[in-house]
Coordinates of C-alpha atoms in Angstrom, one line a residue:
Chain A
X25 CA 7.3 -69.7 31.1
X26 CA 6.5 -72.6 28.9
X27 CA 4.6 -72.0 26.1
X28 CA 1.3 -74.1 26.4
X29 CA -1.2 -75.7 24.3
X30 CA -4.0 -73.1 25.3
X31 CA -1.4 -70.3 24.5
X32 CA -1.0 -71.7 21.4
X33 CA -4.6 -72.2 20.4
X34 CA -5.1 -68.5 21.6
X35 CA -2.2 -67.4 19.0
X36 CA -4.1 -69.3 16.5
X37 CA -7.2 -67.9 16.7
X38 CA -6.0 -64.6 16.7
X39 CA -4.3 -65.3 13.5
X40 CA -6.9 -66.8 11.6
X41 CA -9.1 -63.7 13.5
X42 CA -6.6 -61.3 11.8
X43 CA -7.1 -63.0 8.3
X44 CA -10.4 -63.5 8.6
X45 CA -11.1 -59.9 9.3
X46 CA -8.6 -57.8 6.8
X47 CA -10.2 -57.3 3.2
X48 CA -7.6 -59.5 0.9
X49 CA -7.8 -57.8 -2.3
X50 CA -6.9 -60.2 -5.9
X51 CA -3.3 -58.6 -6.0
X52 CA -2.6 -60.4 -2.6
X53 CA -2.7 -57.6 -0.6
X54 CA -4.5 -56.8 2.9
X55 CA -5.6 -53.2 2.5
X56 CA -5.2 -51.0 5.5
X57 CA -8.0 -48.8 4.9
X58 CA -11.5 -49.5 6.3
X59 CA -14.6 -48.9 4.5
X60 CA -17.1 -46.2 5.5
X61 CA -20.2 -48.5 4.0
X62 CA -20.2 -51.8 2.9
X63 CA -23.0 -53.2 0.3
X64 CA -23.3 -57.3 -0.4
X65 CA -25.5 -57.8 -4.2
X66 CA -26.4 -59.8 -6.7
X67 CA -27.4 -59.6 -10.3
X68 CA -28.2 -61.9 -12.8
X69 CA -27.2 -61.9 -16.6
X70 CA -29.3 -63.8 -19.4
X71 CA -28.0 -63.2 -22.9
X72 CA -30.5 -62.9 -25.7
X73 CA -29.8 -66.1 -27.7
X74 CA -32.2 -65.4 -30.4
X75 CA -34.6 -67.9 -28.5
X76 CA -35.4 -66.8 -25.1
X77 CA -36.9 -62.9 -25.9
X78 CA -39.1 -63.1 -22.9
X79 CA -36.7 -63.8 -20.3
X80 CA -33.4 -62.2 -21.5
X81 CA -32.4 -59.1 -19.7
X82 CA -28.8 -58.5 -21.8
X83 CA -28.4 -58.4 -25.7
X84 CA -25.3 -58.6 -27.8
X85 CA -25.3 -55.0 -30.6
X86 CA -22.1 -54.8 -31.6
X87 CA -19.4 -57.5 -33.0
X88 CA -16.5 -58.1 -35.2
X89 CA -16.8 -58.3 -38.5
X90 CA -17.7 -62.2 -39.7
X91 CA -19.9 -62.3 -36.1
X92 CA -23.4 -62.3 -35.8
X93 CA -25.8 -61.1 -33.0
X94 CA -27.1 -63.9 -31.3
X95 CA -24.2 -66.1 -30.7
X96 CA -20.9 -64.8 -29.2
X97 CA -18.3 -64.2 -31.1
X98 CA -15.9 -66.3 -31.7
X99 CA -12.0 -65.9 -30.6
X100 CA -13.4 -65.7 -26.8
X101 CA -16.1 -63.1 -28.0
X102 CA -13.4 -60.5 -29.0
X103 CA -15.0 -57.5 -29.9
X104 CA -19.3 -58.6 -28.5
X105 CA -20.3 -54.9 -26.8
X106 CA -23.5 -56.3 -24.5
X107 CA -26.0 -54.0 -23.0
X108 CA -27.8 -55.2 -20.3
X109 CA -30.7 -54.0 -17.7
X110 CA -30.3 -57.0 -15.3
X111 CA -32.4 -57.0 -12.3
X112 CA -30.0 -56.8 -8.2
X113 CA -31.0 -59.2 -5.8
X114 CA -29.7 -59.5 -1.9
X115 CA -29.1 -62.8 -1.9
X116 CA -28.3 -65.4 -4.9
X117 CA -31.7 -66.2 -6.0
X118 CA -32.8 -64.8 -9.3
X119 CA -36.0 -64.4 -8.1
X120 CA -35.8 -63.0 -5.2
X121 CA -37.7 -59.5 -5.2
X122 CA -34.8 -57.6 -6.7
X123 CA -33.9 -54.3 -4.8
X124 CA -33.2 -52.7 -8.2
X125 CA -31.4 -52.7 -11.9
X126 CA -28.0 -53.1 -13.3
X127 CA -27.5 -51.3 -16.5
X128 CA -24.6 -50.7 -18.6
X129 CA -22.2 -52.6 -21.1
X130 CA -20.0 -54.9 -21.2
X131 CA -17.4 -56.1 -23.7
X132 CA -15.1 -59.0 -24.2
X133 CA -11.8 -57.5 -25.4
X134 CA -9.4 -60.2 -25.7
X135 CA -8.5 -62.6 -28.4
X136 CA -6.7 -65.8 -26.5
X137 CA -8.6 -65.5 -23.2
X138 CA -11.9 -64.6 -22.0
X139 CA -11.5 -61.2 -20.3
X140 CA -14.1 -58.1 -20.1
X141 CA -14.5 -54.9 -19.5
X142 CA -17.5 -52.9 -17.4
X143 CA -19.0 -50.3 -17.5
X144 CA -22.4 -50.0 -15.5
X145 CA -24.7 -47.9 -13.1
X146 CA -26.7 -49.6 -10.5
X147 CA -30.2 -47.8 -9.4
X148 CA -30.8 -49.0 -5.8
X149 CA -34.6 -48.5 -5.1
X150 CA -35.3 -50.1 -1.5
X151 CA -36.2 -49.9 2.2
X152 CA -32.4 -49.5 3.0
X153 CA -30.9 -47.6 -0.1
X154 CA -32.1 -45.3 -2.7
X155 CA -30.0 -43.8 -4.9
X156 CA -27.3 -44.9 -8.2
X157 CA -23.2 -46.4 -7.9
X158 CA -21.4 -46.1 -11.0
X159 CA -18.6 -48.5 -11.9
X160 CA -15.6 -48.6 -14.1
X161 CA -12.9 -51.3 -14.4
X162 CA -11.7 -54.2 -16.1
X163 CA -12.9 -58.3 -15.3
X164 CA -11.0 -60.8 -15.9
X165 CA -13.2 -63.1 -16.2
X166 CA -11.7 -66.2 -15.3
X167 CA -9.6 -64.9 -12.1
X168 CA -11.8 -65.9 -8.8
X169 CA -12.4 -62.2 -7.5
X170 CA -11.6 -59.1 -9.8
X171 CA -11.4 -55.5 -8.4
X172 CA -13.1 -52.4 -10.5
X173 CA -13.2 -49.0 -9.6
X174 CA -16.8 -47.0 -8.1
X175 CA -16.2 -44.3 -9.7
X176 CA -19.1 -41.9 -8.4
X177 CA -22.9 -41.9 -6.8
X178 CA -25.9 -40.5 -6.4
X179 CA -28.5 -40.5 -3.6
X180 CA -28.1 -42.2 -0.8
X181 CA -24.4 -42.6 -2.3
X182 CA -23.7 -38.9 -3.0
X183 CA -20.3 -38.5 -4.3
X184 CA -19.3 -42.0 -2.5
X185 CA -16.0 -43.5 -4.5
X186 CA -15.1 -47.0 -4.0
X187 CA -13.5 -50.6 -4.8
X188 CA -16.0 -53.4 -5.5
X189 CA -15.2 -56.9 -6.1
X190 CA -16.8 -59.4 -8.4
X191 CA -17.3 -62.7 -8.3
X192 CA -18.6 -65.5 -11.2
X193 CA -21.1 -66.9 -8.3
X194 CA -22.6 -69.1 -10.8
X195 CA -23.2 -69.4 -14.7
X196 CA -25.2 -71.9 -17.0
X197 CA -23.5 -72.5 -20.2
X198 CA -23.1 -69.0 -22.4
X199 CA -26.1 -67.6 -21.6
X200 CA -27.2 -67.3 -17.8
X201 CA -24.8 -65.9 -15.4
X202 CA -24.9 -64.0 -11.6
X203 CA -22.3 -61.9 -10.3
X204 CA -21.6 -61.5 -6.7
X205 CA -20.6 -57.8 -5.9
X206 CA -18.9 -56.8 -2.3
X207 CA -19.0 -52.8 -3.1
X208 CA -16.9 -51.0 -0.6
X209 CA -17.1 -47.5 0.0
X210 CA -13.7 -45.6 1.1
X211 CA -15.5 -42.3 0.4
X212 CA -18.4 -41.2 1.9
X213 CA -20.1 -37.8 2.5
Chain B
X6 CA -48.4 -11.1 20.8
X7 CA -50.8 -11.5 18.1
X8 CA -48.7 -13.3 15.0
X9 CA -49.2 -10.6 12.2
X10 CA -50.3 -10.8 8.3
X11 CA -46.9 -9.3 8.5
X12 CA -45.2 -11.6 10.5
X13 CA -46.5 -14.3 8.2
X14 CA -45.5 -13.1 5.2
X15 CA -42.1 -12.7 6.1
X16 CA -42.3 -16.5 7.6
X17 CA -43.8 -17.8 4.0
X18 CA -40.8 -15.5 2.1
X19 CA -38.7 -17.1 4.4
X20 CA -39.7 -21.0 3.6
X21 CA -39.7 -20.2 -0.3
X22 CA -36.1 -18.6 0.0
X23 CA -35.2 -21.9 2.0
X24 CA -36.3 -24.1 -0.7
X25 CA -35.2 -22.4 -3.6
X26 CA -31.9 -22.0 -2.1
X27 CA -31.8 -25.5 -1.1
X28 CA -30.7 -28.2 -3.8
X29 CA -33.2 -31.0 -4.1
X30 CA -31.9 -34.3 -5.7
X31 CA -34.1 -36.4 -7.7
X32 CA -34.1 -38.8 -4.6
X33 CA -36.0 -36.5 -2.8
X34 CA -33.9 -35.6 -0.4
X35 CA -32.0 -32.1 0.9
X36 CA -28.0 -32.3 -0.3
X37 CA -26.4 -30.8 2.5
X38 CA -23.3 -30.2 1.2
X39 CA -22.8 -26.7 -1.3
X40 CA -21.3 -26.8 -4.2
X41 CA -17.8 -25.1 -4.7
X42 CA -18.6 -24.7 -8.4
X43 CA -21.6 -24.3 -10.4
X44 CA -22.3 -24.1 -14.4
X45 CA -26.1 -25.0 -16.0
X46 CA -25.8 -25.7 -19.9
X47 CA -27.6 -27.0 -22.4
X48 CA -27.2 -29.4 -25.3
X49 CA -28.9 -31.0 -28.3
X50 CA -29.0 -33.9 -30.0
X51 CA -30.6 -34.4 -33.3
X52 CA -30.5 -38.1 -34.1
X53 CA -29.5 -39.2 -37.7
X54 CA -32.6 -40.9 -39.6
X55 CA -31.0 -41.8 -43.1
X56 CA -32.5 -38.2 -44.2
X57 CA -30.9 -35.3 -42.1
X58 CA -27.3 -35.9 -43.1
X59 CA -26.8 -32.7 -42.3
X60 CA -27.9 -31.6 -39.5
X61 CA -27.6 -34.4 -37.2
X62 CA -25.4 -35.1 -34.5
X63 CA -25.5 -38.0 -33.5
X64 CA -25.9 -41.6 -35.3
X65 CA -27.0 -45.3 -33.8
X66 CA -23.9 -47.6 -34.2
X67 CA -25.3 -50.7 -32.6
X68 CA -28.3 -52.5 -32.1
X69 CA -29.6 -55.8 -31.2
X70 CA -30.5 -58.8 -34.0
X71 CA -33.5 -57.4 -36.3
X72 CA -33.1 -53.6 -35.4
X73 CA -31.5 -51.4 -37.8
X74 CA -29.2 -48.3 -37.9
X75 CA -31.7 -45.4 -39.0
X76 CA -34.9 -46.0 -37.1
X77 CA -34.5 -46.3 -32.9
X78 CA -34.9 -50.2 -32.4
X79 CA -38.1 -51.8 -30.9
X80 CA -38.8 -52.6 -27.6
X81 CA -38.2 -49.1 -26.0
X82 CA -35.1 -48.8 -27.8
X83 CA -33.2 -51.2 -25.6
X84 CA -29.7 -52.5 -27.0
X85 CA -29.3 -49.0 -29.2
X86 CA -26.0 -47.4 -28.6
X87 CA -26.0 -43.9 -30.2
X88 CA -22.5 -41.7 -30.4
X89 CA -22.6 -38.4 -30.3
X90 CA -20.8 -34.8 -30.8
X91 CA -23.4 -32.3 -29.9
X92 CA -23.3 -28.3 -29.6
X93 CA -23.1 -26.7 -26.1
X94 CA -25.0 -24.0 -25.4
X95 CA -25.4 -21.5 -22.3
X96 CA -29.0 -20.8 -22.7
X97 CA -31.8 -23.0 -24.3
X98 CA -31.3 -21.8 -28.1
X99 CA -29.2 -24.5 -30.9
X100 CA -28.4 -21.8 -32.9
X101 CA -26.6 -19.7 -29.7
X102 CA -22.9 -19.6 -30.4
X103 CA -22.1 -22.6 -28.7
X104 CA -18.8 -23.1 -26.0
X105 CA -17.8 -26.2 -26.1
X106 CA -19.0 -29.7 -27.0
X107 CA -20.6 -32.9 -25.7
X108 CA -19.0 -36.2 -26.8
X109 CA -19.3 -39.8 -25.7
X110 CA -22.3 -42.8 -26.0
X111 CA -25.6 -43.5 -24.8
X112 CA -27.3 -46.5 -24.6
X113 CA -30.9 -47.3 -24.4
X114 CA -30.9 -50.0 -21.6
X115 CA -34.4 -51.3 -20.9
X116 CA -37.1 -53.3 -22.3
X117 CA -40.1 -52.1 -20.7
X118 CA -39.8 -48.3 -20.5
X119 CA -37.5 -45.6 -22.0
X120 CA -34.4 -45.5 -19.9
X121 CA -30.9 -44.6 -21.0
X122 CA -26.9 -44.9 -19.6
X123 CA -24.6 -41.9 -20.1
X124 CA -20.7 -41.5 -20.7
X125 CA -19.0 -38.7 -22.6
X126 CA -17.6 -35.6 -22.0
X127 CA -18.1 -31.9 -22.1
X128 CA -15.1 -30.2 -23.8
X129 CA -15.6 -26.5 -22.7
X130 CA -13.4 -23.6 -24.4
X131 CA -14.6 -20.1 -24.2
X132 CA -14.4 -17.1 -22.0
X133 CA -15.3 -18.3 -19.0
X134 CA -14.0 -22.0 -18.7
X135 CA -11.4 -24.3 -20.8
X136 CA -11.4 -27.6 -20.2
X137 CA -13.5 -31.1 -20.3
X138 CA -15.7 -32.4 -17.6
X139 CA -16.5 -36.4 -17.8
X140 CA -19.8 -38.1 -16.5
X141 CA -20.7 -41.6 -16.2
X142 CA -24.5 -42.6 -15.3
X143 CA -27.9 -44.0 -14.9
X144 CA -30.5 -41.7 -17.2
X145 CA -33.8 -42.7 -16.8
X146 CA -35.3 -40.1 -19.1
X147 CA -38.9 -40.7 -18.2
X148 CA -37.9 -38.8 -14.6
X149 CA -38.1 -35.1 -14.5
X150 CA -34.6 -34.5 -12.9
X151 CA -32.3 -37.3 -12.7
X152 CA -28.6 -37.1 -10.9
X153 CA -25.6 -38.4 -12.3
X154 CA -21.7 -38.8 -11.6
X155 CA -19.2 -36.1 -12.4
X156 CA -16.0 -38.5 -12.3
X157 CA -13.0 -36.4 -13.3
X158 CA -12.2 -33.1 -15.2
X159 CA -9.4 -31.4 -16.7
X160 CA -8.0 -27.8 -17.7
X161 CA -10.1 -25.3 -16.0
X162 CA -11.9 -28.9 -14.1
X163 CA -8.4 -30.3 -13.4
X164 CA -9.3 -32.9 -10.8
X165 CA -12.8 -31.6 -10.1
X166 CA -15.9 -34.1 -9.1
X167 CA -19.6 -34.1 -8.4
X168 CA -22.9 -34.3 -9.3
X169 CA -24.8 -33.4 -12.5
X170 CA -28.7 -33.1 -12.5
X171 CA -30.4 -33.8 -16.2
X172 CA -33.6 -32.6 -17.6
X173 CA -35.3 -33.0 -20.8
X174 CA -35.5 -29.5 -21.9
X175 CA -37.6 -30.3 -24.5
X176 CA -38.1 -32.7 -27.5
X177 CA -39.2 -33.4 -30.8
X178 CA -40.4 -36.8 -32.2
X179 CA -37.4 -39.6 -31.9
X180 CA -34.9 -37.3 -33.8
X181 CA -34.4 -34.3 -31.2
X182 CA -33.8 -33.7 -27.4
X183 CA -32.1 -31.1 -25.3
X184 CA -31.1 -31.3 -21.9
X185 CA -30.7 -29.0 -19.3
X186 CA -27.5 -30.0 -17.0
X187 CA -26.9 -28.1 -13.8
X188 CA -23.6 -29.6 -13.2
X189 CA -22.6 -28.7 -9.4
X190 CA -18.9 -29.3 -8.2
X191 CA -17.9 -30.3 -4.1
X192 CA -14.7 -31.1 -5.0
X193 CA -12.6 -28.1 -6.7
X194 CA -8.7 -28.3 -6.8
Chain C
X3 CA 26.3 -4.1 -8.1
X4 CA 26.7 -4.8 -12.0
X5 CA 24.3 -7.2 -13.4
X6 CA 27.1 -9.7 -14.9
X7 CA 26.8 -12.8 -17.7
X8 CA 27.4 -15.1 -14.8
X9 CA 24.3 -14.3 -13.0
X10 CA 22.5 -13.9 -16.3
X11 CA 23.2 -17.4 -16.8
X12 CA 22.1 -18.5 -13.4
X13 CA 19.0 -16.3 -13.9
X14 CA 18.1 -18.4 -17.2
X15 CA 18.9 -22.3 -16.0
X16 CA 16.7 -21.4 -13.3
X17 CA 13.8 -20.1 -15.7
X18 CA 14.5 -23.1 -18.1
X19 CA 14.5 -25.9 -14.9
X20 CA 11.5 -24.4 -13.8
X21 CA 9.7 -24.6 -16.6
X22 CA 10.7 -28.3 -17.4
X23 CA 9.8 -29.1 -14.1
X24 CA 5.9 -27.6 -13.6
X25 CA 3.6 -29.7 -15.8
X26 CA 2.5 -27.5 -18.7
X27 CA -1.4 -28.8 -19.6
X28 CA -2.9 -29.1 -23.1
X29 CA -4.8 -25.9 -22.0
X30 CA -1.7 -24.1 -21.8
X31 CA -1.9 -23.7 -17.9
X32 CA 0.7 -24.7 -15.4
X33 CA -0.4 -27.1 -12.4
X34 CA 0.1 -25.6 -9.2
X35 CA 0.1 -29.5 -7.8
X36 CA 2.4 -31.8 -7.3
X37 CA 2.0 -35.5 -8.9
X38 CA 2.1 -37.9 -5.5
X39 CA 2.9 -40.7 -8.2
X40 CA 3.7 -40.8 -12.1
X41 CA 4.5 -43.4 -15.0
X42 CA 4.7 -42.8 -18.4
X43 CA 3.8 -46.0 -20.5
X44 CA 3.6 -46.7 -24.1
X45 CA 0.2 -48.4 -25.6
X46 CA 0.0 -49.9 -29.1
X47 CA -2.6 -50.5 -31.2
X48 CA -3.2 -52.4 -34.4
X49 CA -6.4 -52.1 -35.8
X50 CA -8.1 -54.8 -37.7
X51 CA -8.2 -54.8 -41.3
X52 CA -9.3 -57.6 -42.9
X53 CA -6.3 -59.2 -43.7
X54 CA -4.2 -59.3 -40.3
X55 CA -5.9 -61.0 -38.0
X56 CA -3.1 -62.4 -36.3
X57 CA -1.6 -58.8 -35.3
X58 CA -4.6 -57.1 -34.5
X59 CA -5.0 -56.1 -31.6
X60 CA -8.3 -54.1 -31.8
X61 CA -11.4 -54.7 -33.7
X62 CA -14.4 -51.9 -35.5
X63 CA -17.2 -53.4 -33.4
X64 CA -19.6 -50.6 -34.8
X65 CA -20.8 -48.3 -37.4
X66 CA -23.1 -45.8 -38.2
X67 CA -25.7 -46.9 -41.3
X68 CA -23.9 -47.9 -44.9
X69 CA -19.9 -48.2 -42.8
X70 CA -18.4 -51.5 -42.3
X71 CA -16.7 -53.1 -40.0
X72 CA -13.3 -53.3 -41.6
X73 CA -12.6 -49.8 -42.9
X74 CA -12.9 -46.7 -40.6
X75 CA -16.4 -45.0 -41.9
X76 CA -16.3 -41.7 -43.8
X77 CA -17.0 -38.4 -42.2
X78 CA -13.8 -38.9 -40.2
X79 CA -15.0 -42.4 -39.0
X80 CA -17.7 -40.6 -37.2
X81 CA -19.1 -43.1 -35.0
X82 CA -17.0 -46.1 -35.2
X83 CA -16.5 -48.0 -31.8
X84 CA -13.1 -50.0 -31.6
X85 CA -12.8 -52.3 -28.9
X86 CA -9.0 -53.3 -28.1
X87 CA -6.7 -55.1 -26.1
X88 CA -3.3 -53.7 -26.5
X89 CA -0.1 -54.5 -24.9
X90 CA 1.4 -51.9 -22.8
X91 CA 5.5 -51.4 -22.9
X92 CA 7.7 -49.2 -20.8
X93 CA 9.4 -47.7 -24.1
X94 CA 8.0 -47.1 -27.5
X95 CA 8.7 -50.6 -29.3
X96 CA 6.4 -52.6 -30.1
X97 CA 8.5 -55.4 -29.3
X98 CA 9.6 -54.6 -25.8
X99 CA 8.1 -57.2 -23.2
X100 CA 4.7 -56.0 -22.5
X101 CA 3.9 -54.8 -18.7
X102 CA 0.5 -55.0 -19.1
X103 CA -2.8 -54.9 -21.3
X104 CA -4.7 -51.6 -22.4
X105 CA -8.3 -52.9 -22.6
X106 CA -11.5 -51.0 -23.3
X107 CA -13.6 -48.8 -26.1
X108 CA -12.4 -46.0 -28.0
X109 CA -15.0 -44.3 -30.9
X110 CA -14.7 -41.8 -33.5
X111 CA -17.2 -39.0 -32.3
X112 CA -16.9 -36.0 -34.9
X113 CA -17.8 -35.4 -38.2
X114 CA -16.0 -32.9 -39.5
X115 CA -12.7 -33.4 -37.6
X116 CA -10.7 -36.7 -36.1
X117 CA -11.6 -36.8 -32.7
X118 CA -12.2 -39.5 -30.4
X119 CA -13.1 -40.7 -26.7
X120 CA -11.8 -43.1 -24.7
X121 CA -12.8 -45.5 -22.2
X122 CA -10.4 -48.0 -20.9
X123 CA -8.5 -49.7 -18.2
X124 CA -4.8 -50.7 -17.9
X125 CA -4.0 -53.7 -16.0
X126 CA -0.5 -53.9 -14.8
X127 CA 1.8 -56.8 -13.9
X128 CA 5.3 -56.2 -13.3
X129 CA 8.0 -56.2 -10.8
X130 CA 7.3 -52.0 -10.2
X131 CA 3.2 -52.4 -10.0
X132 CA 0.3 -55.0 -9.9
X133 CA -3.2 -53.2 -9.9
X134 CA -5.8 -51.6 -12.3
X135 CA -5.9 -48.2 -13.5
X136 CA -9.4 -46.8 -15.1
X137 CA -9.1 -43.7 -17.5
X138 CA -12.1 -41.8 -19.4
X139 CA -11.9 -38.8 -21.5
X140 CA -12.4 -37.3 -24.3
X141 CA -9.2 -37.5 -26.9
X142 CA -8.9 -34.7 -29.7
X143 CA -6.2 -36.5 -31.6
X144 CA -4.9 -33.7 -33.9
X145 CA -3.9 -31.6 -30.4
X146 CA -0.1 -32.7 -29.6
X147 CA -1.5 -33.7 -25.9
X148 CA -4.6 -33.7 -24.5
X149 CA -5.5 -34.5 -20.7
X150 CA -8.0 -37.5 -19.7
X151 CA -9.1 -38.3 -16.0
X152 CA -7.7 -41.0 -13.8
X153 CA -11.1 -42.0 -11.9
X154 CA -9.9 -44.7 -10.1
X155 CA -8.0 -47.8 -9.6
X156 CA -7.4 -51.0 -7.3
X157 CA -4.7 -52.7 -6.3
X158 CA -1.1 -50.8 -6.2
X159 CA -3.6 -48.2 -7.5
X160 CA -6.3 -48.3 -4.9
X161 CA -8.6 -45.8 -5.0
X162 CA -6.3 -43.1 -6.9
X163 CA -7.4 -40.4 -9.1
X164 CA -5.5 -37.8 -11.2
X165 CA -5.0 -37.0 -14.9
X166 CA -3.1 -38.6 -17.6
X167 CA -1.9 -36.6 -20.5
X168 CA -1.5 -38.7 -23.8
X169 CA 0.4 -38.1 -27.2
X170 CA 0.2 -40.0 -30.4
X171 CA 4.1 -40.9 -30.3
X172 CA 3.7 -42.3 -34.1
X173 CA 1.3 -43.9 -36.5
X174 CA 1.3 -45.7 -40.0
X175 CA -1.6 -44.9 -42.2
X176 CA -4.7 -45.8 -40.1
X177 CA -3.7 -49.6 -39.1
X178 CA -1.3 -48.8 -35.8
X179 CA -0.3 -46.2 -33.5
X180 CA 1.3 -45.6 -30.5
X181 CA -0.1 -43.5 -27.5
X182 CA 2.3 -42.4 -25.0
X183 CA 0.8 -42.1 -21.6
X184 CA 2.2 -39.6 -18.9
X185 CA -0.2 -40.7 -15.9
X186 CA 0.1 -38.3 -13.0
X187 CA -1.8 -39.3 -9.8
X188 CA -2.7 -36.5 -7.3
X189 CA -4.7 -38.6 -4.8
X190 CA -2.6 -41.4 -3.7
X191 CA -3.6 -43.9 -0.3

């Protein structure tokens, strides 16, 4: 049987269906295991610059020595410990009503790249979820989607453990940025 | 057949034994799930404030642009991270022989009310248990009873997880706390 | 039958292989599980001093009141935080081709003793694995090994947990030292 132009566009779709479809993870990998919940968020960074005390929702408190507080350091910021309270949104607007807070620290821990490291709870307090995620992992940064561990939860996440991936969705300069966070849950009780 | 004074006491006794017996979480909601492991301990922190060299137990190591090291930072506190090695105790008394100790950071993460983010450790070594437990979470102390992660353990907690539920026990001024923790364990190896 | 030197013999290789081969843990218990995966890695770090910035590798980020930022504090460096970035070697030089990056928080958290806690990643980028693994634990230093928890990873490490037991394989004066990691997975996908 000759293999015809609507077989082929059939094979096609399928394909892109099958790519589409499978979670591709930043190591390159399809991961065969399906997740048991699946949460889409948003939060939304703004660094205390010394100028902008009413609207900043992270602050730099610790740094190398020769650094100051309200500029990053320099070397890519080796050594800035930030804590932040930054407000979740559902979808990229930083002012949409946000469903609930960020909190944690971050820290930029390399010398001759910009790379960070997370450590942060988020406390969900809406119509669809109440309850906290805890996270744990390394960002790079500058690498388009960056895997960290969900370590734990509370709520409606009891005991839930997880993968989430973070994206830079969009940043202004050094002060303003928004993370895009696809948590999936492999865990649930 | 008439219901009884009798009958209804034994219905009431039977409601109070449900709830007691039942573990609320701070999300208001029924866990369904029993714990395979429980322990409730106690520890306390007494805050170092340039004057109780001594005694305390912890010290503030970072804080925002302004704030200083000896006096909790303005603003409810927010960009303070405090590390701390703090007696264990099994009932509500710092001068009990304590059984282990509590170890790791806090932060105080918000601007516009007292709220705090946990990770340390409980290193445990007496009769009863050997071995740490470690928790990452949300703390926001102005709740009565607030839940947080139970993400690994070792010796004694070799590969244990679950929930811990925090209350301030009690408090004095900025410089002491104690808190309650009824850590309860559904996964035990 | 006569209890001869042969079977003596047999009788002790068998004692001595099965007690190299059950993993003995810092609280002096065997593990009656079974690693699904292991890797011992090497991390070094090189703390700076002042004067080599070009070799550091890790920076004092934080102090309690009257430290500084480029000596470890008195009182056992009680509450120093050390953020670092260390490479990560499959043998114990220094020099070997790194594998991967250590990166995370480590601080000093007792006064009267040296201990510390840890909170760090390893990413991992060579031929055998590509992936994240995310550690937290406390870390008595003095103790020849002392177990932290494995609470998760992503990539080749997806979702694992377990327990890794590190030793301080050497140190010079308080500038560098070298942790060797024995990282023993018991939940493997």
């Amino acid at each position: 049987m000759a293999f015809s132009t609507r077989n082929c566009i059939i094979l096609i779709a399928l394909l892109l269906f099958s790519t589409s479809s499978s979670s591709a993870s930043p190591w390159g990998k399809k991961q065969k295991h399906k997740p048991c919940k699946e949460l889409v968020l948003y939060f939304h960074d703004i660094i205390y610059n010394g100028k902008n005390a009413g609207n900043a929702t992270s602050a730099i408190v610790a740094a190398p020595e020769g650094a100051n507080l309200t500029i990053l350091a320099p070397q890519f910021h080796f050594g800035n410990i930030v804590v932040f309270d930054d407000p979740i949104t559902l979808d990229n607007n930083l002012h949409s009503n946000p469903v609930g807070r960020a909190q944690g620290l971050y820290i930029y821990d390399t010398k001759n790249t910009f790379t960070s490291w997370l450590a942060f709870s988020f406390s969900l307090n809406y119509t669809a979820y109440k309850g906290t995620i805890n996270f744990v992992g390394a960002d790079p940064i500058l690498v388009k989607t960056r895997d960290i561990s969900v370590v734990g939860g509370t709520g409606d996440f009891f005991m839930h453990r997880g993968v989430a991936t973070i994206m830079t969705d969009a940043f202004e300069g050094e002060v303003y940025f928004r993370l895009r966070v696809d948590i999936k849950f492999y865990e649930c009780w």
